[in-house]
Short mmCIF file of C-alpha atoms in Angstrom, two decimals:
data_model
loop_
_atom_site.label_atom_id
_atom_site.label_comp_id
_atom_site.label_asym_id
_atom_site.label_seq_id
_atom_site.Cartn_x
_atom_site.Cartn_y
_atom_site.Cartn_z
CA MET A 1 -32.42 34.05 76.00
CA LYS A 2 -28.53 34.05 76.83
CA LYS A 3 -28.66 30.36 76.89
CA LYS A 4 -30.44 30.19 73.07
CA LEU A 5 -27.61 32.79 71.74
CA LEU A 6 -24.77 30.63 73.02
CA ILE A 7 -26.28 27.76 71.60
CA ALA A 8 -26.66 29.72 68.04
CA LEU A 9 -23.05 31.15 68.32
CA GLY A 10 -21.79 27.95 68.84
CA ALA A 11 -23.74 26.62 66.08
CA VAL A 12 -22.21 29.65 63.11
CA PHE A 13 -18.72 28.94 65.17
CA GLY A 14 -19.39 25.31 63.89
CA SER A 15 -20.08 26.03 61.07
CA LEU A 16 -17.38 28.12 59.91
CA LEU A 17 -14.69 25.70 61.56
CA LEU A 18 -16.47 22.87 59.35
CA LEU A 19 -15.95 25.07 56.19
CA THR A 20 -12.51 25.92 57.29
CA VAL A 21 -11.28 22.11 57.13
CA ILE A 22 -13.32 21.18 53.73
CA GLY A 23 -11.51 24.23 52.17
CA LEU A 24 -8.14 23.28 53.41
CA ILE A 25 -8.59 19.93 52.34
CA VAL A 26 -10.05 20.84 48.61
CA GLY A 27 -7.36 23.35 48.55
CA GLU A 28 -4.88 21.16 48.84
CA GLU A 29 -5.36 18.90 46.60
CA PRO A 30 -4.81 21.09 43.17
CA ALA A 31 -1.95 21.89 45.12
CA ALA A 32 -0.60 18.29 44.99
CA ASP A 33 -1.84 18.07 41.01
CA THR A 34 -0.17 21.58 40.06
CA ALA A 35 3.11 19.92 41.92
CA ALA A 36 2.89 17.05 39.64
CA ASP A 37 2.30 18.83 36.21
CA SER A 38 4.88 21.76 37.40
CA LYS A 39 7.52 19.40 35.23
CA PRO A 40 8.61 22.00 32.13
CA ALA A 41 7.81 20.57 29.34
CA SER A 42 11.53 21.25 27.98
CA ALA A 43 12.52 19.08 30.65
CA VAL A 44 9.78 16.35 29.81
CA LYS A 45 11.33 16.19 26.00
CA LYS A 46 14.87 16.29 27.24
CA ASP A 47 13.74 13.30 29.38
CA GLU A 48 12.70 11.31 26.53
CA LYS A 49 15.58 12.00 23.97
CA SER A 50 18.18 9.58 24.05
CA ASP A 51 21.34 10.45 24.38
CA VAL A 52 22.81 7.09 22.85
CA LYS A 53 24.20 7.68 19.30
CA ALA A 54 24.75 5.07 16.46
CA GLU A 55 28.08 3.43 16.67
CA ILE A 56 30.24 4.18 13.89
CA ALA A 57 32.76 1.71 12.22
CA THR A 58 34.69 1.09 9.24
CA LEU A 59 33.55 -0.75 6.09
CA PRO A 60 36.57 -2.40 4.43
CA ASP A 61 36.51 -1.79 0.20
CA MET A 62 35.08 -5.18 -0.99
CA THR A 63 35.59 -4.65 -4.45
CA GLY A 64 37.11 -7.84 -6.19
CA LYS A 65 36.58 -10.14 -3.43
CA GLY A 66 34.39 -13.56 -3.64
CA LEU A 67 30.39 -12.71 -2.49
CA GLN A 68 31.07 -14.64 0.60
CA THR A 69 34.04 -13.45 1.94
CA ALA A 70 32.97 -9.98 1.32
CA GLN A 71 30.04 -10.64 3.94
CA ASP A 72 32.03 -12.09 6.76
CA GLU A 73 34.36 -9.33 6.45
CA ALA A 74 31.27 -6.74 6.68
CA GLN A 75 29.98 -8.83 9.89
CA ALA A 76 33.25 -9.17 11.30
CA ALA A 77 33.55 -4.95 11.13
CA GLY A 78 30.08 -4.46 12.59
CA PHE A 79 27.90 -4.54 9.69
CA PHE A 80 25.02 -7.06 9.66
CA GLY A 81 22.41 -5.32 6.87
CA LEU A 82 23.61 -7.02 4.16
CA VAL A 83 21.89 -7.15 0.77
CA SER A 84 23.32 -7.92 -2.58
CA HIS A 85 22.20 -7.74 -6.61
CA ASP A 86 22.68 -8.55 -10.12
CA ALA A 87 25.51 -6.01 -11.11
CA LEU A 88 24.60 -7.29 -14.71
CA GLY A 89 20.76 -6.41 -14.48
CA ARG A 90 19.59 -9.37 -14.72
CA GLY A 91 17.36 -9.88 -11.93
CA ARG A 92 19.87 -13.28 -10.83
CA LEU A 93 19.28 -14.08 -7.21
CA GLN A 94 22.79 -14.91 -5.46
CA ALA A 95 21.90 -18.14 -3.91
CA LEU A 96 25.38 -19.36 -3.82
CA ASP A 97 27.71 -16.54 -2.51
CA ARG A 98 30.73 -18.25 -3.17
CA ASN A 99 29.98 -18.34 -6.75
CA TRP A 100 29.97 -14.73 -7.33
CA LYS A 101 32.29 -11.69 -6.90
CA VAL A 102 32.21 -8.32 -5.92
CA CYS A 103 32.38 -5.28 -8.56
CA SER A 104 30.32 -2.65 -5.89
CA GLN A 105 29.38 -1.60 -2.62
CA THR A 106 27.08 1.11 -1.52
CA PRO A 107 28.28 2.93 0.73
CA ARG A 108 32.17 3.49 -0.55
CA PRO A 109 34.33 2.27 2.16
CA GLY A 110 34.86 4.30 4.86
CA GLU A 111 33.02 5.38 8.49
CA HIS A 112 29.81 4.28 8.82
CA SER A 113 27.13 3.90 11.54
CA ILE A 114 26.92 0.06 12.09
CA GLU A 115 23.53 -0.17 11.36
CA SER A 116 23.54 0.84 7.60
CA ASP A 117 22.14 -1.19 4.67
CA ILE A 118 25.68 -2.43 2.83
CA ASP A 119 24.40 -3.24 -1.09
CA PHE A 120 27.10 -5.39 -3.02
CA GLY A 121 26.65 -5.61 -6.99
CA ALA A 122 28.01 -8.64 -8.09
CA VAL A 123 28.45 -10.92 -10.87
CA LYS A 124 29.56 -14.67 -11.28
CA LEU A 125 33.18 -15.79 -10.98
CA GLU A 126 33.58 -16.22 -14.92
CA GLU A 127 31.93 -13.04 -15.86
CA GLN A 128 33.63 -9.49 -16.26
CA CYS A 129 32.33 -6.69 -13.83
CA PRO A 130 30.95 -3.80 -16.02
CA GLY A 131 31.81 -0.47 -15.81
CA LYS A 132 28.95 0.21 -13.42
CA ASP A 133 26.13 -1.96 -12.57
CA VAL A 134 23.60 -2.01 -15.00
CA ALA A 135 20.55 -0.38 -14.31
CA GLU A 136 17.37 -2.99 -14.21
CA PRO A 137 13.95 -1.12 -16.68
CA PRO A 138 11.64 1.18 -15.08
CA THR A 139 8.00 -0.76 -14.19
CA ALA A 140 6.03 -0.64 -17.34
CA GLY A 141 3.48 2.36 -17.18
CA GLU A 142 1.11 2.85 -19.94
CA SER A 143 3.89 2.39 -23.06
CA MET A 144 6.26 -0.77 -24.14
CA PRO A 145 9.64 0.12 -22.41
CA ASP A 146 12.84 -0.82 -24.46
CA PHE A 147 13.78 -4.19 -23.48
CA ALA A 148 16.42 -5.08 -26.38
CA GLY A 149 19.48 -6.62 -24.30
CA LYS A 150 17.78 -7.29 -21.43
CA ALA A 151 17.05 -10.26 -19.46
CA VAL A 152 13.92 -12.09 -19.91
CA SER A 153 13.17 -12.31 -16.62
CA VAL A 154 13.71 -8.68 -15.60
CA ALA A 155 11.44 -7.55 -18.83
CA ARG A 156 8.81 -9.94 -17.28
CA ARG A 157 8.92 -8.25 -13.98
CA SER A 158 8.74 -4.84 -15.26
CA LEU A 159 5.11 -5.70 -17.30
CA ASP A 160 2.23 -5.95 -15.02
CA GLY A 161 1.87 -9.26 -13.49
CA GLY A 162 -1.49 -10.84 -15.47
CA ALA A 163 0.38 -9.68 -18.80
CA SER A 164 0.03 -12.66 -21.27
CA ILE A 165 3.98 -13.19 -22.47
CA THR A 166 5.14 -15.54 -25.17
CA VAL A 167 8.95 -16.35 -25.64
CA ASN A 168 10.53 -17.35 -28.68
CA ASP A 169 13.99 -18.89 -28.94
CA ILE A 170 15.08 -17.24 -32.83
CA SER A 171 18.71 -19.35 -32.68
CA GLY A 172 16.92 -21.77 -35.13
CA GLU A 173 17.25 -24.68 -32.59
CA ASP A 174 13.45 -23.75 -31.09
CA ARG A 175 14.71 -24.68 -27.70
CA MET A 176 12.17 -23.76 -24.82
CA VAL A 177 13.35 -20.56 -22.73
CA LEU A 178 12.93 -22.27 -19.13
CA ILE A 179 15.81 -20.12 -17.24
CA GLU A 180 14.52 -16.63 -18.25
CA SER A 181 17.72 -14.38 -16.25
CA ASN A 182 19.91 -16.88 -18.82
CA TRP A 183 18.27 -14.83 -22.29
CA LYS A 184 17.78 -11.79 -23.38
CA VAL A 185 15.32 -9.99 -25.44
CA CYS A 186 16.50 -9.49 -29.06
CA GLY A 187 13.12 -8.40 -30.27
CA GLN A 188 9.75 -7.36 -28.60
CA GLN A 189 5.91 -6.84 -29.81
CA PRO A 190 4.50 -4.54 -29.38
CA ALA A 191 7.68 -1.80 -30.04
CA ALA A 192 9.33 0.13 -27.72
CA GLY A 193 7.31 3.37 -26.98
CA ALA A 194 3.95 1.78 -28.28
CA ALA A 195 0.75 2.21 -25.92
CA LEU A 196 0.04 -0.81 -23.57
CA ASN A 197 -3.91 -1.42 -23.36
CA GLY A 198 -3.67 -5.24 -22.52
CA GLN A 199 -2.49 -7.26 -25.69
CA PRO A 200 -0.13 -9.99 -26.00
CA ILE A 201 3.07 -9.38 -25.75
CA THR A 202 6.04 -11.73 -27.64
CA PHE A 203 9.63 -11.39 -27.14
CA SER A 204 12.28 -12.83 -29.48
CA ALA A 205 15.83 -13.92 -27.63
CA VAL A 206 18.61 -15.80 -27.34
CA LYS A 207 21.27 -17.24 -24.37
CA PHE A 208 23.23 -14.22 -23.46
CA GLU A 209 26.34 -15.87 -25.00
CA GLU A 210 24.57 -15.91 -28.29
CA SER A 211 24.41 -12.95 -30.77
CA CYS A 212 20.69 -12.08 -31.81
#
């Protein structure tokens, strides 16, 4: 009887010891996880933030300089996001930079982030800079914009890509309008303000150096 009691007590003690060991093992794992995840949210955000600030450089005044020279000097100063546009609003591309001169620049001269985009408004060397850049007409919506004096190329770009457009030379020479950025609108049908519902559009035009 005494032997059986000892065996029973040993079994109970063994079970308790086993449960204790299992409890310790199971209890240690969450503690490890908790330690791994105990990093405060603010500390995580701080680690993710970059302390690197955008480098600042001085952008010179490029107005009056040749476009190619202006671009070279801007790059030498540390600015590489360079673009240009036709300051006369004719939508011409500056295919050969040496044939253009700078009339305006955005942003103005001064200290700027080297990541800034630099936009030069330019005209051809033989042309006069406007008092301010000539804005292109807005994209046509439900009504016809006023294109008088604008480049035919700009007028075409402002209209729906599927529009049927005819351009007529009204100089009396019956010339073909080939390079539309060299021609200006003198008249238009439909008239400015008229509803646009897919009807054909006609422009009368002459070259920019000519009078309508």
